[in-house]
Coordinates of C-alpha atoms in Angstrom, one line a residue:
M1 CA 6.0 -34.6 -17.1
N2 CA 3.7 -33.5 -19.9
V3 CA 1.0 -30.8 -19.6
L4 CA -1.8 -33.2 -18.8
E5 CA 0.2 -34.9 -16.1
G6 CA 1.2 -31.5 -14.7
M7 CA -2.4 -30.4 -14.5
R8 CA -3.4 -33.6 -12.6
W9 CA -0.4 -33.5 -10.3
G10 CA -1.0 -29.9 -9.4
E11 CA -4.6 -30.4 -8.7
A12 CA -3.9 -33.4 -6.5
Q13 CA -1.3 -31.5 -4.5
L14 CA -3.7 -28.6 -3.9
L15 CA -6.6 -30.8 -3.0
D16 CA -4.5 -32.5 -0.5
K17 CA -3.9 -29.2 1.2
K18 CA -7.6 -28.3 1.0
I19 CA -7.1 -25.4 -1.3
D20 CA -10.3 -24.1 -2.8
N21 CA -10.6 -24.2 -6.6
A22 CA -7.6 -26.6 -6.8
R23 CA -8.1 -27.4 -10.4
F24 CA -8.4 -23.8 -11.5
D25 CA -5.4 -22.7 -9.5
A26 CA -3.2 -25.5 -10.8
D27 CA -4.2 -24.8 -14.3
M28 CA -3.6 -21.0 -13.9
L29 CA -0.1 -21.7 -12.5
L30 CA 0.8 -24.0 -15.3
A31 CA -0.6 -21.7 -17.9
E32 CA 1.6 -18.9 -16.5
V33 CA 4.7 -21.0 -16.5
L34 CA 4.1 -21.9 -20.2
K35 CA 2.9 -18.4 -21.1
V36 CA -0.3 -19.6 -22.6
S37 CA -4.0 -19.1 -21.8
R38 CA -5.7 -21.7 -19.6
D39 CA -7.8 -22.8 -22.5
K40 CA -4.8 -23.7 -24.5
L41 CA -3.5 -26.1 -21.9
Y42 CA -6.0 -28.7 -23.1
F43 CA -4.8 -28.4 -26.7
E44 CA -1.2 -28.9 -25.6
R45 CA -1.8 -31.7 -23.1
D46 CA 0.8 -33.9 -24.7
R47 CA 3.5 -31.3 -24.7
E48 CA 6.5 -32.2 -22.5
L49 CA 7.6 -29.6 -20.0
S50 CA 11.2 -28.6 -19.9
S51 CA 13.1 -29.1 -16.7
D52 CA 13.0 -25.4 -15.9
E53 CA 9.2 -25.3 -16.6
E54 CA 8.6 -28.3 -14.4
N55 CA 10.7 -26.9 -11.6
A56 CA 9.0 -23.5 -11.7
F57 CA 5.6 -25.1 -11.8
K58 CA 6.3 -27.3 -8.8
Q59 CA 7.7 -24.4 -6.8
W60 CA 4.6 -22.4 -7.4
V61 CA 2.3 -25.3 -6.5
V62 CA 4.2 -25.6 -3.2
R63 CA 3.7 -21.9 -2.5
R64 CA 0.0 -22.2 -3.3
S65 CA -0.2 -25.3 -1.1
G66 CA 0.9 -23.1 1.8
H67 CA -2.1 -20.8 1.2
E68 CA -0.2 -18.0 -0.5
P69 CA -2.8 -16.3 -2.7
L70 CA -2.8 -17.2 -6.3
Q71 CA -2.7 -13.5 -7.3
Y72 CA 0.5 -12.9 -5.4
I73 CA 2.2 -15.8 -7.1
L74 CA 1.0 -14.7 -10.5
K75 CA 1.6 -11.0 -9.6
S76 CA -1.7 -10.0 -11.3
Q77 CA -5.4 -9.6 -10.9
E78 CA -8.0 -8.4 -13.4
F79 CA -10.4 -5.6 -12.3
M80 CA -12.9 -3.8 -14.4
G81 CA -11.5 -5.6 -17.5
L82 CA -8.0 -4.1 -16.8
P83 CA -4.8 -6.0 -15.8
F84 CA -3.4 -4.9 -12.5
Y85 CA -0.1 -5.8 -10.8
V86 CA -0.5 -7.0 -7.2
D87 CA 1.9 -8.3 -4.5
E88 CA 1.9 -8.8 -0.8
R89 CA 2.1 -5.0 -0.2
V90 CA -1.6 -4.5 -1.3
L91 CA -5.0 -5.9 -0.8
I92 CA -6.1 -8.2 -3.7
P93 CA -8.8 -6.5 -5.7
R94 CA -12.2 -8.3 -5.5
S95 CA -15.0 -8.3 -8.1
D96 CA -17.3 -6.9 -5.4
S97 CA -15.5 -3.6 -5.6
E98 CA -16.5 -3.3 -9.3
T99 CA -19.9 -2.4 -8.1
L100 CA -18.5 0.8 -6.7
V101 CA -16.9 1.8 -10.0
E102 CA -19.9 0.9 -12.0
T103 CA -22.3 2.8 -9.7
W104 CA -20.0 5.9 -9.8
L105 CA -19.8 5.8 -13.6
E106 CA -23.6 5.6 -13.8
L107 CA -24.1 8.5 -11.4
V108 CA -21.5 10.8 -12.8
R109 CA -22.8 10.3 -16.4
Q110 CA -26.2 11.3 -15.2
E111 CA -24.7 14.5 -13.8
E112 CA -22.9 15.1 -17.1
K113 CA -26.3 15.3 -18.8
Q114 CA -27.0 18.3 -16.5
G115 CA -23.9 20.1 -17.9
R116 CA -21.4 19.0 -15.2
E117 CA -18.2 17.7 -16.7
R118 CA -14.8 18.4 -14.9
I119 CA -14.9 16.9 -11.5
K120 CA -12.5 16.3 -8.6
V121 CA -12.4 12.8 -7.1
A122 CA -10.5 11.6 -4.0
D123 CA -10.0 7.8 -3.5
L124 CA -9.1 7.2 0.2
C125 CA -7.3 4.0 1.2
T126 CA -6.4 3.5 -2.5
G127 CA -4.1 0.5 -2.0
S128 CA -3.1 -0.9 -5.4
G129 CA -5.0 2.0 -7.0
V130 CA -7.6 -0.1 -8.8
L131 CA -10.5 2.3 -7.9
A132 CA -8.7 5.5 -8.7
I133 CA -7.2 4.1 -11.9
S134 CA -10.5 2.6 -13.1
L135 CA -12.4 5.9 -12.6
A136 CA -9.7 7.8 -14.5
Y137 CA -9.5 5.2 -17.2
Y138 CA -13.2 5.0 -17.9
Y139 CA -14.0 8.7 -17.2
P140 CA -11.0 10.7 -18.4
K141 CA -12.7 14.0 -17.6
A142 CA -12.2 13.4 -13.9
E143 CA -9.3 14.8 -11.9
V144 CA -8.5 11.8 -9.7
V145 CA -6.4 11.7 -6.5
G146 CA -5.5 8.4 -4.7
S147 CA -4.2 8.5 -1.2
D148 CA -2.9 5.9 1.2
L149 CA -1.1 5.6 4.5
S150 CA 1.2 3.0 3.1
S151 CA 4.1 4.1 0.9
D152 CA 4.5 0.5 -0.2
A153 CA 1.0 0.4 -1.5
L154 CA 1.4 3.7 -3.4
E155 CA 4.5 2.2 -5.1
V156 CA 2.2 -0.5 -6.5
A157 CA -0.4 2.0 -7.4
R158 CA 2.1 4.1 -9.4
V159 CA 3.2 0.9 -11.3
N160 CA -0.4 0.2 -12.2
A161 CA -1.1 3.7 -13.4
G162 CA 2.1 3.7 -15.4
N163 CA 1.3 0.4 -17.0
L164 CA -2.1 1.6 -18.1
G165 CA -1.1 5.1 -19.0
V166 CA -3.6 6.7 -16.6
P167 CA -2.9 10.0 -14.9
V168 CA -3.6 9.9 -11.2
N169 CA -2.2 12.1 -8.5
W170 CA -0.9 9.9 -5.7
R171 CA -0.6 11.2 -2.1
E172 CA 0.7 9.6 1.1
G173 CA -0.9 10.2 4.5
D174 CA -3.3 8.9 7.1
F175 CA -7.1 9.0 6.4
A176 CA -8.2 12.4 5.0
A177 CA -4.9 14.3 5.7
P178 CA -3.7 14.2 2.1
I179 CA -6.9 15.8 0.8
R180 CA -7.7 18.4 3.5
G181 CA -7.8 22.1 2.5
E182 CA -9.5 21.3 -0.9
W183 CA -13.1 20.9 -2.0
W184 CA -14.1 17.7 -3.6
D185 CA -17.0 16.6 -5.9
W186 CA -16.6 13.0 -4.8
I187 CA -14.9 11.0 -2.1
I188 CA -14.8 7.3 -2.8
S189 CA -13.2 4.4 -0.9
N190 CA -13.1 0.7 -0.3
P191 CA -12.1 1.2 3.3
P192 CA -11.2 -1.4 6.0
Y193 CA -14.6 -2.6 7.1
V194 CA -14.1 -6.1 8.6
A195 CA -15.0 -6.5 12.3
M196 CA -12.3 -8.1 14.5
A197 CA -14.6 -11.1 15.3
D198 CA -15.0 -11.8 11.6
Y199 CA -11.4 -11.2 10.7
V200 CA -10.1 -13.9 13.0
Q201 CA -12.3 -16.5 11.3
C202 CA -11.2 -15.6 7.8
A203 CA -9.6 -18.1 5.4
P204 CA -5.8 -18.6 5.7
E205 CA -5.1 -16.7 2.5
I206 CA -6.6 -13.5 4.0
F207 CA -3.8 -13.4 6.6
R208 CA -1.3 -13.0 3.8
E209 CA -2.8 -9.7 2.8
P210 CA -2.1 -6.4 4.7
F211 CA -4.3 -6.6 7.8
M212 CA -4.8 -2.8 7.9
A213 CA -6.6 -3.1 4.6
F214 CA -9.2 -5.3 6.3
L215 CA -9.7 -4.3 9.9
G216 CA -12.2 -1.6 10.6
G217 CA -12.1 -1.7 14.4
Q218 CA -14.1 -3.9 16.7
D219 CA -17.3 -3.6 14.8
G220 CA -15.8 -2.7 11.4
L221 CA -17.3 0.8 11.3
D222 CA -14.4 3.0 12.4
F223 CA -13.6 4.5 9.0
Y224 CA -17.3 5.4 8.3
R225 CA -17.5 7.2 11.6
R226 CA -14.3 9.2 11.0
L227 CA -15.4 10.2 7.5
A228 CA -18.9 11.2 8.5
E229 CA -17.5 13.4 11.2
E230 CA -15.2 15.3 8.7
A231 CA -16.9 15.0 5.4
R232 CA -18.6 18.5 5.4
T233 CA -15.2 20.1 5.6
L234 CA -14.0 18.2 2.5
L235 CA -16.9 18.2 0.1
K236 CA -18.3 20.9 -2.2
P237 CA -21.9 21.9 -1.5
E238 CA -23.1 19.4 -4.0
G239 CA -20.4 16.9 -3.2
K240 CA -21.0 13.2 -2.6
I241 CA -19.5 10.1 -1.0
L242 CA -19.5 6.6 -2.4
L243 CA -18.2 3.8 -0.2
E244 CA -18.0 0.0 -0.3
I245 CA -19.6 -1.7 2.7
G246 CA -19.9 -5.2 4.0
W247 CA -23.0 -7.1 3.0
D248 CA -24.6 -6.7 6.5
Q249 CA -23.5 -3.1 7.1
G250 CA -26.0 -1.1 5.0
E251 CA -28.3 0.0 7.9
A252 CA -25.5 0.8 10.3
V253 CA -23.5 2.9 7.8
C254 CA -26.5 4.7 6.6
G255 CA -27.3 5.6 10.2
I256 CA -23.8 7.0 10.8
F257 CA -24.1 9.4 7.9
Q258 CA -27.8 10.2 8.5
K259 CA -26.9 11.4 12.0
K260 CA -24.6 13.9 10.4
G261 CA -27.4 15.2 8.1
F262 CA -26.6 13.2 5.0
M263 CA -29.2 11.5 2.7
T264 CA -28.2 8.0 1.9
Q265 CA -28.8 5.3 -0.6
V266 CA -27.6 1.7 -0.8
F267 CA -26.7 -0.2 -4.0
P268 CA -26.5 -4.0 -4.3
D269 CA -23.8 -6.1 -5.9
L270 CA -24.6 -8.7 -8.6
A271 CA -25.5 -11.2 -5.8
G272 CA -28.2 -8.8 -4.5
R273 CA -26.3 -8.0 -1.3
D274 CA -25.7 -4.5 0.0
R275 CA -22.4 -3.4 -1.3
V276 CA -22.2 0.4 -1.9
I277 CA -23.5 3.4 0.0
L278 CA -24.1 6.9 -1.5
A279 CA -24.1 9.8 1.0
R280 CA -25.0 13.3 -0.1

């Protein structure tokens, strides 16, 4: 089997199993086996695969055919232009969450113009650590803490922070327990916000990811209610909260925080859908 034959075979196998983006996924798997970029596959289409390369590629295609997420097979996902390690212990980072990081960077740089520099940030439900690490990477003046209930997830987060050389203080515990007793300039999170009725209709790949990273209760709003209830005991007087939300949750989440006396603002993602809420 040469490279071109492998590309066609892999695509056909994935299409037969109704895998979305079959051609892209087959190409990415083959490129990883050969340790080249996807673009270079086309320049090496006549190259013959060794028996080890062919076997590895076929095994990976079988795994992807069973709806195992591509990122878990490749053990990687890019986020904010940075390479992150991911496996089945953590939620796969989505580009939607980049809106939260970009919004935070814009807001905090505006504050910096007013003479505010060193800030304390807590990332709740940190998972693989992509939010906390991205904030610390792109804004080194921040003192960043990432917390999670899952010790397995925090192991992945520590690997990512080490790989990128970014200092983050990792803490284990449920919800806000790891950050209580301190005053924070910012609390950020991409929390579980999928409603039960929506979760059961998700694509098969979703069920390979940690369910507690998705489910936000019957209506998806449990986390927001808990945080709104406790936020004033965690934030400095000028402290703020920045959270990812589902595209149809802007009004509901704003209402939850407004009832607790917060002013709110919603920011859209690149598709123009509600994606991030600021509460102050």
